[in-house]
Amino acid sequence: LGSRKERTLAMIKPDAVTKVGSIIQMVYDAGLIVTKAKMTKLPGKQAADFYIEHQSKSFFNNLVQFVSSGPIIVMELMGDEAVSAWRKVLGPTDSGVARKDAPSSLRAQFGTDGTKNAGHGSDSLASAARELEFFFPSTAGHGPTNTAKYQDST
Ligand code: DGI
């Protein structure tokens, strides 16, 4: 009892890519492991697709513009309650709030404000499944249904 292995999708956003060393240290310090990782760039259309649940929000355009503004690093993390464990490492969504409420969190240390907030983590097991498939699509048995998803341009 008590041990529930999960996978989650972690993203280092463009403003924090140069901090990848410190951030991977935070992953392992939290008891999680990195099981997949890649550096890539998200064109605006794919960023909008990734954040589709927020399309009606006032901050949507800023969000999409920001995450597509430069390279990102996406990782599959694994460990006990990885979804909530990684979100605890991230800290509050707004980096200004994070600096007050969780000063050692990733967003407190490496983010700037409510938009430029250094990192992302899936918020549930269901979104983790969707987001991992988005960045690390399983090819076996899926065929053409994968064509709408992110594809590396390299
Ligand atoms: O899961 P989170 O990233 O912590 O937060 P979320 O899923 O509610 O929102 C996704 C991203 O959208 C978040 O990392 C930053 C941006 N965002 C959310 N709420 C606001 C926001 N950006 C601005 N400018 N203002 C907001 O209120």
PDB file of C-alpha atoms and ligand atoms in Angstrom:
ATOM      1  CA  LEU A   1       0.000   0.000   0.000  1.00  0.00           C
ATOM      2  CA  GLY A   2       0.982   3.646  -0.434  1.00  0.00           C
ATOM      3  CA  SER A   3       3.175   3.251  -3.497  1.00  0.00           C
ATOM      4  CA  ARG A   4       1.559   4.184  -6.785  1.00  0.00           C
ATOM      5  CA  LYS A   5       3.881   4.372  -9.772  1.00  0.00           C
ATOM      6  CA  GLU A   6       2.756   7.001 -12.241  1.00  0.00           C
ATOM      7  CA  ARG A   7       4.079   8.701 -15.356  1.00  0.00           C
ATOM      8  CA  THR A   8       3.730  12.389 -16.052  1.00  0.00           C
ATOM      9  CA  LEU A   9       4.738  14.889 -18.721  1.00  0.00           C
ATOM     10  CA  ALA A  10       7.112  17.620 -17.630  1.00  0.00           C
ATOM     11  CA  MET A  11       8.011  20.560 -19.839  1.00  0.00           C
ATOM     12  CA  ILE A  12      10.821  23.052 -19.369  1.00  0.00           C
ATOM     13  CA  LYS A  13       9.469  26.172 -21.055  1.00  0.00           C
ATOM     14  CA  PRO A  14      11.629  28.470 -23.227  1.00  0.00           C
ATOM     15  CA  ASP A  15      12.558  30.797 -20.364  1.00  0.00           C
ATOM     16  CA  ALA A  16      14.143  28.003 -18.316  1.00  0.00           C
ATOM     17  CA  VAL A  17      15.863  25.788 -20.874  1.00  0.00           C
ATOM     18  CA  THR A  18      19.291  27.075 -19.804  1.00  0.00           C
ATOM     19  CA  LYS A  19      18.487  25.808 -16.259  1.00  0.00           C
ATOM     20  CA  VAL A  20      18.037  22.212 -17.409  1.00  0.00           C
ATOM     21  CA  GLY A  21      20.881  20.994 -15.192  1.00  0.00           C
ATOM     22  CA  SER A  22      19.366  22.360 -11.998  1.00  0.00           C
ATOM     23  CA  ILE A  23      15.902  21.216 -13.048  1.00  0.00           C
ATOM     24  CA  ILE A  24      16.918  17.616 -13.682  1.00  0.00           C
ATOM     25  CA  GLN A  25      18.567  17.659 -10.253  1.00  0.00           C
ATOM     26  CA  MET A  26      15.195  18.739  -8.811  1.00  0.00           C
ATOM     27  CA  VAL A  27      13.525  15.785 -10.567  1.00  0.00           C
ATOM     28  CA  TYR A  28      15.827  13.276  -8.883  1.00  0.00           C
ATOM     29  CA  ASP A  29      15.748  15.092  -5.532  1.00  0.00           C
ATOM     30  CA  ALA A  30      11.949  14.639  -5.619  1.00  0.00           C
ATOM     31  CA  GLY A  31      12.404  10.886  -5.987  1.00  0.00           C
ATOM     32  CA  LEU A  32      11.375  10.812  -9.634  1.00  0.00           C
ATOM     33  CA  ILE A  33      13.313   9.485 -12.618  1.00  0.00           C
ATOM     34  CA  VAL A  34      13.548  10.680 -16.221  1.00  0.00           C
ATOM     35  CA  THR A  35      12.429   7.916 -18.569  1.00  0.00           C
ATOM     36  CA  LYS A  36      12.199   9.942 -21.829  1.00  0.00           C
ATOM     37  CA  ALA A  37      13.465  13.387 -22.816  1.00  0.00           C
ATOM     38  CA  LYS A  38      13.872  15.562 -25.868  1.00  0.00           C
ATOM     39  CA  MET A  39      14.567  19.131 -26.791  1.00  0.00           C
ATOM     40  CA  THR A  40      12.295  20.504 -29.492  1.00  0.00           C
ATOM     41  CA  LYS A  41      10.356  23.519 -30.694  1.00  0.00           C
ATOM     42  CA  LEU A  42       6.583  23.810 -30.807  1.00  0.00           C
ATOM     43  CA  PRO A  43       5.135  25.741 -33.728  1.00  0.00           C
ATOM     44  CA  GLY A  44       2.205  27.954 -32.693  1.00  0.00           C
ATOM     45  CA  LYS A  45      -0.410  25.589 -34.128  1.00  0.00           C
ATOM     46  CA  GLN A  46       0.901  22.686 -32.062  1.00  0.00           C
ATOM     47  CA  ALA A  47       1.171  24.852 -28.945  1.00  0.00           C
ATOM     48  CA  ALA A  48      -2.490  25.797 -29.415  1.00  0.00           C
ATOM     49  CA  ASP A  49      -3.355  22.114 -29.813  1.00  0.00           C
ATOM     50  CA  PHE A  50      -1.415  21.172 -26.673  1.00  0.00           C
ATOM     51  CA  TYR A  51      -3.232  23.872 -24.642  1.00  0.00           C
ATOM     52  CA  ILE A  52      -6.622  23.375 -26.348  1.00  0.00           C
ATOM     53  CA  GLU A  53      -8.432  23.204 -22.969  1.00  0.00           C
ATOM     54  CA  HIS A  54      -7.491  26.870 -22.410  1.00  0.00           C
ATOM     55  CA  GLN A  55      -8.588  28.181 -25.815  1.00  0.00           C
ATOM     56  CA  SER A  56     -11.370  30.354 -24.407  1.00  0.00           C
ATOM     57  CA  LYS A  57      -9.195  31.937 -21.710  1.00  0.00           C
ATOM     58  CA  SER A  58      -7.997  35.542 -21.867  1.00  0.00           C
ATOM     59  CA  PHE A  59      -4.367  34.415 -21.516  1.00  0.00           C
ATOM     60  CA  PHE A  60      -4.512  31.800 -24.307  1.00  0.00           C
ATOM     61  CA  ASN A  61      -2.753  33.824 -27.015  1.00  0.00           C
ATOM     62  CA  ASN A  62       0.030  34.903 -24.659  1.00  0.00           C
ATOM     63  CA  LEU A  63       0.452  31.326 -23.493  1.00  0.00           C
ATOM     64  CA  VAL A  64       0.686  29.915 -27.019  1.00  0.00           C
ATOM     65  CA  GLN A  65       3.039  32.704 -28.128  1.00  0.00           C
ATOM     66  CA  PHE A  66       5.295  32.097 -25.131  1.00  0.00           C
ATOM     67  CA  VAL A  67       5.649  28.316 -25.326  1.00  0.00           C
ATOM     68  CA  SER A  68       6.358  28.539 -29.058  1.00  0.00           C
ATOM     69  CA  SER A  69       8.881  31.381 -28.661  1.00  0.00           C
ATOM     70  CA  GLY A  70      11.941  29.142 -28.362  1.00  0.00           C
ATOM     71  CA  PRO A  71      13.195  25.646 -27.641  1.00  0.00           C
ATOM     72  CA  ILE A  72      11.534  23.556 -24.945  1.00  0.00           C
ATOM     73  CA  ILE A  73      12.540  20.336 -23.221  1.00  0.00           C
ATOM     74  CA  VAL A  74       9.886  17.689 -22.617  1.00  0.00           C
ATOM     75  CA  MET A  75      10.368  14.721 -20.332  1.00  0.00           C
ATOM     76  CA  GLU A  76       8.473  11.668 -19.214  1.00  0.00           C
ATOM     77  CA  LEU A  77       8.935  11.361 -15.460  1.00  0.00           C
ATOM     78  CA  MET A  78       8.161   8.250 -13.462  1.00  0.00           C
ATOM     79  CA  GLY A  79       7.738   7.595  -9.777  1.00  0.00           C
ATOM     80  CA  ASP A  80       5.363   7.346  -6.857  1.00  0.00           C
ATOM     81  CA  GLU A  81       2.482   9.772  -7.438  1.00  0.00           C
ATOM     82  CA  ALA A  82       4.547  11.431 -10.159  1.00  0.00           C
ATOM     83  CA  VAL A  83       1.713  13.734 -11.281  1.00  0.00           C
ATOM     84  CA  SER A  84       1.362  15.521  -7.943  1.00  0.00           C
ATOM     85  CA  ALA A  85       5.035  15.134  -7.008  1.00  0.00           C
ATOM     86  CA  TRP A  86       6.124  17.019 -10.138  1.00  0.00           C
ATOM     87  CA  ARG A  87       3.509  19.736  -9.666  1.00  0.00           C
ATOM     88  CA  LYS A  88       4.817  20.219  -6.129  1.00  0.00           C
ATOM     89  CA  VAL A  89       8.328  20.730  -7.552  1.00  0.00           C
ATOM     90  CA  LEU A  90       6.882  23.316  -9.992  1.00  0.00           C
ATOM     91  CA  GLY A  91       5.082  25.315  -7.301  1.00  0.00           C
ATOM     92  CA  PRO A  92       2.197  27.752  -7.863  1.00  0.00           C
ATOM     93  CA  THR A  93       1.308  28.685 -11.474  1.00  0.00           C
ATOM     94  CA  ASP A  94       2.305  32.343 -11.057  1.00  0.00           C
ATOM     95  CA  SER A  95       6.036  32.680 -10.385  1.00  0.00           C
ATOM     96  CA  GLY A  96       5.417  35.823  -8.312  1.00  0.00           C
ATOM     97  CA  VAL A  97       3.084  33.877  -6.035  1.00  0.00           C
ATOM     98  CA  ALA A  98       5.557  30.995  -6.012  1.00  0.00           C
ATOM     99  CA  ARG A  99       8.321  33.257  -4.697  1.00  0.00           C
ATOM    100  CA  LYS A 100       6.104  34.134  -1.732  1.00  0.00           C
ATOM    101  CA  ASP A 101       4.503  30.758  -1.034  1.00  0.00           C
ATOM    102  CA  ALA A 102       7.099  28.228  -2.224  1.00  0.00           C
ATOM    103  CA  PRO A 103      10.456  29.986  -2.595  1.00  0.00           C
ATOM    104  CA  SER A 104      12.440  26.845  -3.341  1.00  0.00           C
ATOM    105  CA  SER A 105      10.066  25.714  -6.110  1.00  0.00           C
ATOM    106  CA  LEU A 106      11.081  25.580  -9.764  1.00  0.00           C
ATOM    107  CA  ARG A 107       8.766  28.430 -10.773  1.00  0.00           C
ATOM    108  CA  ALA A 108       9.958  30.625  -7.870  1.00  0.00           C
ATOM    109  CA  GLN A 109      13.594  30.134  -8.871  1.00  0.00           C
ATOM    110  CA  PHE A 110      13.397  30.152 -12.668  1.00  0.00           C
ATOM    111  CA  GLY A 111      10.137  31.840 -13.720  1.00  0.00           C
ATOM    112  CA  THR A 112       9.165  35.497 -14.017  1.00  0.00           C
ATOM    113  CA  ASP A 113       5.388  35.957 -13.767  1.00  0.00           C
ATOM    114  CA  GLY A 114       2.032  34.334 -14.575  1.00  0.00           C
ATOM    115  CA  THR A 115       2.903  33.681 -18.203  1.00  0.00           C
ATOM    116  CA  LYS A 116       6.660  33.117 -18.120  1.00  0.00           C
ATOM    117  CA  ASN A 117       6.635  30.449 -15.455  1.00  0.00           C
ATOM    118  CA  ALA A 118       9.469  28.100 -16.441  1.00  0.00           C
ATOM    119  CA  GLY A 119       7.692  24.753 -16.418  1.00  0.00           C
ATOM    120  CA  HIS A 120       4.625  22.635 -16.989  1.00  0.00           C
ATOM    121  CA  GLY A 121       3.316  19.445 -15.452  1.00  0.00           C
ATOM    122  CA  SER A 122       0.269  17.359 -16.289  1.00  0.00           C
ATOM    123  CA  ASP A 123      -2.533  17.994 -13.806  1.00  0.00           C
ATOM    124  CA  SER A 124      -4.063  14.498 -13.729  1.00  0.00           C
ATOM    125  CA  LEU A 125      -3.394  10.939 -14.853  1.00  0.00           C
ATOM    126  CA  ALA A 126      -5.747  11.509 -17.787  1.00  0.00           C
ATOM    127  CA  SER A 127      -3.942  14.628 -18.971  1.00  0.00           C
ATOM    128  CA  ALA A 128      -0.592  12.899 -18.414  1.00  0.00           C
ATOM    129  CA  ALA A 129      -1.683  10.135 -20.785  1.00  0.00           C
ATOM    130  CA  ARG A 130      -2.785  12.671 -23.403  1.00  0.00           C
ATOM    131  CA  GLU A 131       0.297  14.868 -23.049  1.00  0.00           C
ATOM    132  CA  LEU A 132       2.767  11.959 -23.120  1.00  0.00           C
ATOM    133  CA  GLU A 133       1.097  10.682 -26.279  1.00  0.00           C
ATOM    134  CA  PHE A 134       1.303  14.203 -27.714  1.00  0.00           C
ATOM    135  CA  PHE A 135       5.078  14.446 -27.351  1.00  0.00           C
ATOM    136  CA  PHE A 136       6.078  10.771 -27.351  1.00  0.00           C
ATOM    137  CA  PRO A 137       3.522   9.116 -29.638  1.00  0.00           C
ATOM    138  CA  SER A 138       3.337   5.364 -29.603  1.00  0.00           C
ATOM    139  CA  THR A 139       3.618   4.204 -33.178  1.00  0.00           C
ATOM    140  CA  ALA A 140       2.564   0.565 -32.888  1.00  0.00           C
ATOM    141  CA  GLY A 141      -0.951  -0.096 -34.079  1.00  0.00           C
ATOM    142  CA  HIS A 142      -2.037   3.526 -34.384  1.00  0.00           C
ATOM    143  CA  GLY A 143      -1.409   4.298 -38.012  1.00  0.00           C
ATOM    144  CA  PRO A 144      -2.791   7.484 -39.513  1.00  0.00           C
ATOM    145  CA  THR A 145      -4.605   8.613 -36.357  1.00  0.00           C
ATOM    146  CA  ASN A 146      -1.289  10.070 -35.204  1.00  0.00           C
ATOM    147  CA  THR A 147      -1.071  12.611 -38.004  1.00  0.00           C
ATOM    148  CA  ALA A 148      -2.745  15.459 -36.092  1.00  0.00           C
ATOM    149  CA  LYS A 149      -0.214  15.242 -33.285  1.00  0.00           C
ATOM    150  CA  TYR A 150       3.088  16.950 -32.829  1.00  0.00           C
ATOM    151  CA  GLN A 151       5.738  15.745 -35.257  1.00  0.00           C
ATOM    152  CA  ASP A 152       9.388  16.610 -35.055  1.00  0.00           C
ATOM    153  CA  SER A 153      10.446  18.741 -38.006  1.00  0.00           C
ATOM    154  CA  THR A 154      14.060  17.573 -37.932  1.00  0.00           C
TER     155      THR A 154
HETATM  156  O1  DGI B   1      -1.197  23.734 -14.696  1.00  0.00           O
HETATM  157  P1  DGI B   1      -0.597  25.105 -14.634  1.00  0.00           P
HETATM  158  O2  DGI B   1       0.417  25.367 -15.697  1.00  0.00           O
HETATM  159  O3  DGI B   1      -0.081  25.458 -13.251  1.00  0.00           O
HETATM  160  O4  DGI B   1      -1.805  26.138 -14.863  1.00  0.00           O
HETATM  161  P2  DGI B   1      -3.012  26.090 -15.910  1.00  0.00           P
HETATM  162  O5  DGI B   1      -3.153  24.733 -16.524  1.00  0.00           O
HETATM  163  O6  DGI B   1      -4.200  26.679 -15.224  1.00  0.00           O
HETATM  164  O7  DGI B   1      -2.573  27.138 -17.030  1.00  0.00           O
HETATM  165  C1  DGI B   1      -1.668  26.771 -18.042  1.00  0.00           C
HETATM  166  C2  DGI B   1      -0.717  27.912 -18.278  1.00  0.00           C
HETATM  167  O8  DGI B   1      -1.440  29.056 -18.704  1.00  0.00           O
HETATM  168  C3  DGI B   1       0.045  28.378 -17.043  1.00  0.00           C
HETATM  169  O9  DGI B   1       1.228  27.627 -16.824  1.00  0.00           O
HETATM  170  C4  DGI B   1       0.353  29.808 -17.378  1.00  0.00           C
HETATM  171  C5  DGI B   1      -0.856  30.234 -18.155  1.00  0.00           C
HETATM  172  N1  DGI B   1      -1.839  30.865 -17.262  1.00  0.00           N
HETATM  173  C6  DGI B   1      -2.737  30.266 -16.455  1.00  0.00           C
HETATM  174  N2  DGI B   1      -3.467  31.149 -15.769  1.00  0.00           N
HETATM  175  C7  DGI B   1      -3.021  32.353 -16.162  1.00  0.00           C
HETATM  176  C8  DGI B   1      -1.989  32.167 -17.113  1.00  0.00           C
HETATM  177  N3  DGI B   1      -1.342  33.184 -17.704  1.00  0.00           N
HETATM  178  C9  DGI B   1      -1.708  34.412 -17.348  1.00  0.00           C
HETATM  179  N4  DGI B   1      -1.076  35.438 -17.933  1.00  0.00           N
HETATM  180  N5  DGI B   1      -2.696  34.671 -16.450  1.00  0.00           N
HETATM  181  C10 DGI B   1      -3.388  33.677 -15.822  1.00  0.00           C
HETATM  182  O10 DGI B   1      -4.274  33.924 -15.001  1.00  0.00           O
END
